[in-house]
CSV table of C-alpha atoms in Angstrom, one decimal:
chain,number,residue,atom,x,y,z
R,19,MET,CA,83.9,89.5,65.2
R,20,LYS,CA,86.8,87.9,63.2
R,21,PHE,CA,87.8,84.3,64.3
R,22,THR,CA,90.8,82.0,63.4
R,23,GLN,CA,90.9,78.3,63.6
R,24,ALA,CA,92.4,76.8,66.9
R,25,PRO,CA,93.9,73.3,66.8
R,26,PHE,CA,91.5,71.5,69.1
R,27,LEU,CA,88.4,69.6,68.2
R,28,ARG,CA,85.1,68.6,70.0
R,29,GLY,CA,85.1,65.4,67.8
R,30,ALA,CA,82.3,63.5,69.8
R,31,LEU,CA,79.8,66.5,68.7
R,32,GLY,CA,81.2,67.0,65.3
R,33,LEU,CA,82.3,70.5,65.7
R,34,VAL,CA,85.7,72.3,64.6
R,35,SER,CA,86.3,75.0,67.2
R,36,GLY,CA,88.2,78.3,66.9
R,37,VAL,CA,89.2,81.1,69.6
R,38,LEU,CA,90.1,84.6,69.3
R,39,THR,CA,90.2,87.1,72.3
R,40,GLY,CA,87.7,85.2,74.4
R,41,PHE,CA,84.8,84.4,72.2
R,42,VAL,CA,84.7,80.8,70.7
R,43,VAL,CA,83.3,79.8,67.2
R,44,ALA,CA,82.7,76.4,65.6
R,45,VAL,CA,81.7,75.1,62.1
R,46,PRO,CA,79.3,72.4,62.1
R,47,ILE,CA,80.3,69.1,60.6
R,48,ALA,CA,77.5,66.6,60.9
R,49,ILE,CA,75.0,68.0,63.3
R,50,ALA,CA,73.4,71.7,63.9
R,51,ALA,CA,74.9,73.7,66.3
R,52,HIS,CA,71.7,74.0,68.3
R,53,ASP,CA,71.6,70.2,69.0
R,54,VAL,CA,74.1,70.7,71.9
R,55,LEU,CA,74.4,73.6,74.3
R,56,PRO,CA,77.8,75.3,74.7
R,57,VAL,CA,79.7,74.6,77.8
R,58,MET,CA,80.6,77.9,79.6
R,59,SER,CA,83.4,78.1,82.3
R,60,ILE,CA,84.8,81.0,84.5
R,61,ILE,CA,88.5,81.3,84.2
R,62,SER,CA,88.9,84.4,86.5
R,63,PRO,CA,88.4,84.9,89.5
R,64,PHE,CA,89.2,81.5,90.7
R,65,GLN,CA,86.9,79.7,93.3
R,66,ASN,CA,87.4,80.8,97.0
R,67,GLN,CA,89.8,83.6,95.8
R,68,THR,CA,90.2,86.6,98.1
R,69,VAL,CA,89.7,89.7,96.1
R,70,GLY,CA,89.8,93.5,96.6
R,71,GLY,CA,89.7,96.9,94.4
R,72,TYR,CA,89.1,96.1,90.7
R,73,VAL,CA,88.6,92.5,89.9
R,74,THR,CA,88.8,91.0,86.2
R,75,PHE,CA,86.0,88.6,85.2
R,76,PHE,CA,87.0,86.3,82.3
R,77,SER,CA,84.8,83.6,80.8
R,78,ARG,CA,85.4,80.9,78.1
R,79,SER,CA,83.1,78.5,76.0
R,80,ASP,CA,84.0,75.3,74.5
R,81,SER,CA,82.0,75.3,71.5
R,82,ALA,CA,80.1,77.1,68.8
R,83,GLY,CA,77.2,79.6,68.8
R,84,ILE,CA,77.7,81.9,71.7
R,85,VAL,CA,76.6,85.4,70.5
R,86,GLY,CA,76.1,87.0,74.0
R,87,LEU,CA,77.8,86.9,77.3
R,88,GLN,CA,76.2,88.4,80.6
R,89,PHE,CA,78.2,88.4,83.8
R,90,GLN,CA,76.1,88.4,87.1
R,91,VAL,CA,77.1,89.1,90.6
R,92,ASP,CA,74.9,87.6,93.4
R,93,GLY,CA,72.3,86.8,90.7
R,94,LYS,CA,72.0,90.4,89.4
R,95,ASN,CA,73.3,91.4,85.9
R,96,PHE,CA,76.6,93.1,86.0
R,97,GLY,CA,77.1,95.6,83.2
R,98,SER,CA,75.4,95.0,79.7
R,99,GLU,CA,75.7,91.9,77.7
R,100,ILE,CA,78.9,91.5,75.8
R,101,THR,CA,78.3,90.7,72.1
R,102,SER,CA,81.8,91.3,70.6
R,103,GLY,CA,85.5,91.6,71.6
R,104,THR,CA,86.9,89.8,74.7
R,105,CYS,CA,84.8,87.7,77.1
R,106,ARG,CA,86.1,90.2,80.1
R,107,ALA,CA,84.7,92.8,82.4
R,108,ILE,CA,86.1,94.7,85.3
R,109,TRP,CA,84.3,94.9,88.6
R,110,ASP,CA,84.9,97.5,91.4
R,111,SER,CA,84.5,95.2,94.4
R,112,LYS,CA,84.8,98.3,96.7
R,113,GLN,CA,81.1,99.1,95.4
R,114,THR,CA,79.8,96.0,97.5
R,115,ASN,CA,80.0,94.8,101.0
R,116,ASP,CA,82.8,92.7,102.2
R,117,GLY,CA,82.1,88.8,102.5
R,118,MET,CA,81.3,85.9,100.2
R,119,HIS,CA,79.7,86.9,96.6
R,120,THR,CA,78.8,84.6,93.9
R,121,ILE,CA,80.0,85.4,90.2
R,122,GLN,CA,78.0,83.7,87.2
R,123,ALA,CA,78.5,83.9,83.5
R,124,VAL,CA,75.4,83.3,81.3
R,125,GLY,CA,75.9,82.7,77.7
R,126,ARG,CA,73.3,83.1,74.8
R,127,ASP,CA,73.5,81.2,71.6
R,128,GLN,CA,72.2,82.3,68.1
R,129,PHE,CA,69.0,80.3,68.9
R,130,GLY,CA,68.2,82.3,72.1
R,131,ASN,CA,69.2,79.3,74.5
R,132,LEU,CA,70.9,80.1,77.7
R,133,THR,CA,73.7,78.3,79.3
R,134,LEU,CA,75.1,79.0,82.6
R,135,ALA,CA,78.8,78.5,83.9
R,136,GLN,CA,79.7,76.8,87.2
R,137,PRO,CA,79.2,79.7,89.6
R,138,VAL,CA,82.4,81.0,91.4
R,139,SER,CA,82.4,82.2,95.0
R,140,VAL,CA,85.0,84.8,95.9
R,141,LEU,CA,85.6,86.7,99.3
R,142,VAL,CA,85.6,90.4,99.1
R,143,SER,CA,88.0,92.1,101.5
R,144,ASN,CA,88.8,95.9,101.0
R,145,PRO,CA,90.6,97.8,103.6
R,146,VAL,CA,88.7,100.2,105.4
R,147,PHE,CA,89.7,103.9,104.9
R,148,VAL,CA,90.4,105.6,108.1
R,149,PRO,CA,90.5,109.7,107.6
R,150,PRO,CA,93.6,111.1,108.9
R,151,PRO,CA,93.5,112.8,112.3
R,152,PRO,CA,91.9,116.2,112.2
R,153,GLY,CA,94.3,119.3,112.2
R,154,ALA,CA,94.1,121.9,114.8
R,155,THR,CA,90.7,123.7,115.3
R,156,PRO,CA,89.8,126.7,117.2
R,157,THR,CA,88.2,124.5,119.9
R,158,PRO,CA,91.0,122.8,121.9
R,159,ALA,CA,90.8,119.1,122.7
R,160,PRO,CA,89.5,118.1,126.0
R,161,GLU,CA,92.3,118.1,128.8
R,162,PRO,CA,93.1,114.6,130.1
R,163,THR,CA,91.9,113.8,133.6
R,164,ALA,CA,93.8,114.5,136.5
R,165,ALA,CA,94.4,111.0,137.2
R,166,LEU,CA,96.3,110.6,134.0
R,167,PRO,CA,99.7,111.8,133.1
R,168,PRO,CA,100.3,114.0,130.1
R,169,PRO,CA,100.2,112.0,127.1
R,170,THR,CA,103.2,110.9,125.1
R,171,VAL,CA,103.9,108.6,122.1
R,172,SER,CA,107.3,107.6,120.5
R,173,ILE,CA,107.9,105.4,117.3
R,174,ALA,CA,110.5,102.7,118.2
R,175,ALA,CA,110.5,101.0,114.9
R,176,PRO,CA,110.8,101.5,112.0
R,177,LEU,CA,113.7,103.9,112.3
R,178,ALA,CA,114.0,107.1,110.3
R,179,GLY,CA,114.9,106.6,106.6
R,180,ALA,CA,113.6,102.8,106.8
R,181,VAL,CA,112.1,101.3,103.6
R,182,LEU,CA,108.6,99.7,103.9
R,183,SER,CA,107.3,97.1,101.4
R,184,GLY,CA,104.9,94.3,101.0
R,185,THR,CA,102.6,93.1,103.9
R,186,THR,CA,104.7,92.8,107.0
R,187,ASN,CA,105.9,96.1,108.2
R,188,PRO,CA,106.1,96.0,112.0
R,189,ILE,CA,105.5,99.4,113.7
R,190,SER,CA,106.5,99.5,117.4
R,191,THR,CA,105.5,102.3,119.7
R,192,THR,CA,105.8,103.3,123.3
R,193,PHE,CA,103.3,105.7,125.0
R,194,SER,CA,102.0,106.9,128.3
R,195,THR,CA,99.3,104.8,130.3
R,196,GLY,CA,95.5,105.7,129.7
R,197,SER,CA,95.8,105.5,125.9
R,198,GLN,CA,92.9,103.9,124.6
R,199,SER,CA,94.1,103.1,121.0
R,200,LEU,CA,96.7,104.1,118.4
R,201,SER,CA,96.1,105.3,114.7
R,202,TYR,CA,98.7,105.0,112.0
R,203,SER,CA,98.8,106.9,108.7
R,204,LEU,CA,101.4,107.5,105.9
R,205,ARG,CA,101.6,111.0,104.6
R,206,ASP,CA,103.1,111.9,101.3
R,207,ARG,CA,106.1,114.3,102.0
R,208,THR,CA,105.9,116.0,98.6
R,209,THR,CA,102.0,116.6,98.5
R,210,GLY,CA,101.1,116.3,102.1
R,211,VAL,CA,98.3,113.7,101.0
R,212,THR,CA,97.7,110.8,103.2
R,213,ARG,CA,97.9,107.6,101.3
R,214,TRP,CA,97.2,104.9,104.0
R,215,SER,CA,95.9,104.9,107.4
R,216,ALA,CA,94.7,102.3,110.0
R,217,THR,CA,93.7,102.1,113.7
R,218,GLY,CA,95.2,99.6,116.1
R,219,PRO,CA,93.3,97.5,118.5
R,220,SER,CA,92.0,98.8,121.9
R,221,LEU,CA,94.7,99.0,124.5
R,222,ALA,CA,94.7,98.0,128.2
R,223,THR,CA,94.8,101.0,130.6
R,224,THR,CA,97.9,100.0,131.9
R,225,ALA,CA,99.6,99.4,128.5
R,226,THR,CA,102.7,101.5,127.6
R,227,ALA,CA,104.0,99.6,124.3
R,228,SER,CA,102.4,98.1,121.3
R,229,SER,CA,103.3,96.5,117.9
R,230,PHE,CA,101.2,96.8,114.6
R,231,MET,CA,101.8,95.1,111.3
R,232,ALA,CA,101.3,97.4,108.3
R,233,ASP,CA,100.4,96.2,104.7
R,234,VAL,CA,101.7,98.8,102.3
R,235,THR,CA,101.3,96.7,98.9
R,236,ALA,CA,98.6,99.2,97.7
R,237,VAL,CA,100.5,102.5,98.7
R,238,PRO,CA,102.2,104.2,95.7
R,239,ALA,CA,106.1,104.0,95.9
R,240,GLY,CA,107.5,107.3,97.4
R,241,ALA,CA,108.7,109.3,100.2
R,242,TYR,CA,106.4,109.5,103.3
R,243,SER,CA,106.0,110.4,106.9
R,244,LEU,CA,104.8,107.7,109.1
R,245,VAL,CA,102.6,109.4,111.8
R,246,VAL,CA,101.5,107.5,114.9
R,247,SER,CA,98.9,109.1,117.0
R,248,CYS,CA,97.7,108.3,120.7
R,249,LEU,CA,93.9,108.3,121.0
R,250,ARG,CA,92.2,109.3,124.3
R,251,ALA,CA,88.5,109.5,124.1
R,252,GLY,CA,88.8,109.0,120.2
R,253,VAL,CA,90.6,112.1,119.9
R,254,PRO,CA,94.5,112.3,119.2
R,255,ALA,CA,96.3,113.3,122.4
R,256,ALA,CA,99.9,113.0,121.3
R,257,THR,CA,101.6,112.3,117.7
R,258,ALA,CA,104.9,111.1,116.6
R,259,GLU,CA,106.3,110.7,113.1
R,260,VAL,CA,109.5,109.3,111.3
R,261,PRO,CA,110.3,109.6,107.5
R,262,VAL,CA,110.3,106.7,105.6
R,263,THR,CA,110.3,105.4,102.1
R,264,VAL,CA,107.8,102.9,100.3
R,265,ALA,CA,109.5,100.7,98.0
R,266,PRO,CA,107.8,99.5,94.6
R,267,SER,CA,105.8,96.3,95.1
R,268,LEU,CA,104.9,94.0,92.3
R,269,ILE,CA,102.5,91.1,92.9
R,270,THR,CA,101.6,88.4,90.4
R,271,SER,CA,98.5,86.2,90.6
R,272,LEU,CA,98.5,83.1,88.4
R,273,ALA,CA,95.6,81.0,87.0
R,274,THR,CA,95.8,77.8,84.5
R,275,MET,CA,93.6,75.7,82.5
R,276,GLY,CA,94.9,72.3,81.5
R,277,GLY,CA,94.6,70.0,78.5
R,278,ARG,CA,96.4,69.9,75.0
R,279,SER,CA,95.3,73.3,74.4
R,280,PHE,CA,96.2,75.0,77.7
R,281,MET,CA,95.9,78.4,78.9
R,282,VAL,CA,97.8,80.2,81.6
R,283,MET,CA,96.7,84.0,82.7
R,284,ALA,CA,99.1,86.2,84.9
R,285,SER,CA,97.6,89.3,86.7
R,286,LEU,CA,100.4,91.9,87.7
R,287,LYS,CA,99.6,94.7,90.1
R,288,LEU,CA,102.3,97.4,90.9
R,289,ASN,CA,101.7,98.8,94.5
R,290,GLY,CA,98.0,97.7,94.2
R,291,VAL,CA,97.5,99.1,90.5
R,292,PRO,CA,97.2,97.0,87.5
R,293,ALA,CA,100.6,97.1,85.7
R,294,PRO,CA,100.2,97.5,82.0
R,295,GLY,CA,102.9,96.9,79.3
R,296,VAL,CA,104.9,94.6,81.5
R,297,ARG,CA,106.9,91.7,79.8
R,298,VAL,CA,105.9,88.4,81.4
R,299,THR,CA,108.0,85.1,80.7
R,300,PHE,CA,106.2,81.7,81.3
R,301,VAL,CA,108.3,78.6,81.4
R,302,VAL,CA,106.3,75.4,81.0
R,303,THR,CA,108.2,72.2,82.4
R,304,SER,CA,107.1,68.7,81.0
R,305,PRO,CA,106.6,66.0,83.5
R,306,GLN,CA,108.9,63.8,81.2
R,307,ALA,CA,112.6,63.7,82.2
R,308,GLY,CA,115.1,65.2,79.6
R,309,VAL,CA,112.5,67.3,77.7
R,310,ALA,CA,113.6,70.9,77.5
R,311,PRO,CA,111.3,73.5,79.2
R,312,ARG,CA,109.2,75.6,76.8
R,313,THR,CA,109.5,79.4,77.1
R,314,TYR,CA,106.8,82.1,76.2
R,315,THR,CA,106.8,85.8,76.5
R,316,VAL,CA,103.6,87.9,76.7
R,317,THR,CA,103.0,91.6,77.4
R,318,THR,CA,100.4,92.6,80.0
R,319,ASP,CA,97.4,94.5,78.5
R,320,SER,CA,95.7,97.7,79.8
R,321,GLN,CA,94.5,95.8,83.0
R,322,GLY,CA,97.8,94.3,83.8
R,323,ILE,CA,96.9,90.9,82.3
R,324,ALA,CA,99.2,88.6,80.3
R,325,LEU,CA,97.3,85.7,78.7
R,326,LEU,CA,99.1,82.6,77.2
R,327,MET,CA,97.3,80.1,75.2
R,328,GLY,CA,99.6,77.2,74.2
R,329,GLN,CA,99.3,74.0,72.3
R,330,LEU,CA,100.8,70.5,73.2
R,331,SER,CA,101.2,67.9,70.6
R,332,ALA,CA,100.0,64.4,70.5
R,333,THR,CA,103.5,63.1,71.2
R,334,ASP,CA,103.7,65.2,74.5
R,335,ALA,CA,103.8,63.4,77.7
R,336,ARG,CA,100.7,62.8,79.8
R,337,GLY,CA,100.8,64.5,83.4
R,338,THR,CA,101.3,67.4,85.3
R,339,TYR,CA,103.2,70.3,83.7
R,340,LYS,CA,104.8,72.9,86.0
R,341,VAL,CA,104.6,76.7,85.1
R,342,THR,CA,107.0,79.3,86.3
R,343,THR,CA,106.0,82.9,85.8
R,344,SER,CA,108.4,86.1,86.3
R,345,ALA,CA,108.1,89.7,85.5
R,346,THR,CA,110.2,92.8,86.4
R,347,ALA,CA,108.7,96.4,86.9
R,348,SER,CA,110.1,99.5,88.5
R,349,GLY,CA,113.1,97.3,89.3
R,350,VAL,CA,111.1,94.9,91.2
R,351,THR,CA,110.9,91.1,90.1
R,352,SER,CA,107.8,89.2,90.9
R,353,THR,CA,107.5,85.3,90.2
R,354,ALA,CA,104.5,83.0,90.6
R,355,LEU,CA,104.2,79.2,90.4
R,356,GLY,CA,101.2,77.1,88.8
R,357,SER,CA,100.6,73.8,87.2
R,358,PHE,CA,98.3,72.2,84.8
R,359,VAL,CA,97.4,68.5,83.7
R,360,ASN,CA,97.4,67.2,80.1
């Protein structure tokens, strides 16, 4: 690995430190590197963060001697030990159960000593995929009982041609009594592939109307048919559909680490997928009145991450610095706010 000097000191321990793409190196000044264990910290994900899909692990050491890094999930090693490159790994949270999980980073120095980062707890929440209603089969669906009227369902909202985006898209339907529940899906009008589906709550036997809130942030932008099916005994008894469009959706998550050598990391997802090659602007505002904000520009990497590592001078004010992040992709602009303390 190649390292370059970074302008911050661990003076009390007599070490000069440097940083490059995640790993930290230091040159001993007065004492041997093995006299003090390095301090590890997990930068991403954040404590108590709700995550889903692919999650980026990112760790950092404050001093010399880290020659190996092993991430752990719930006490078990995740992947192989990292010995070069960036202190980063990608975890597919869909391969584990929803709920609380613990992320740990274990550093190994050149003398075989191990040091642990403060563990981070995250809440895994992945949408449950509900397969689309089955097509017609040679065996007809059971006829409704004589006491029930013929099933009907219609979509009151959204209207035909509506544009869906983000997390709050109300779907309003009316239907005949005796319906047990409603299922919802978005079918690609070009390929016929169902990109999203969900099932609403159980309905009262006398209910004739229902509203459902759809989250389409993970649905690729494009033209779709919104399909609503009325279920009886778990079988679609009536179906309605309207043409809609899913707009591009850009979401930015922001993490910061303060101090004179500060770090800001933005993670961008376009319709639920990491957005590489997107130009991200960071504006850092001093707590001191009259000081012009600093502006930085970073391009996201292949995992949709833009990492800014900045440096304040000895004359910069102490206090809370505000960070504003903005990025534009597919005609959509996303912003995020954060702060760090010098």
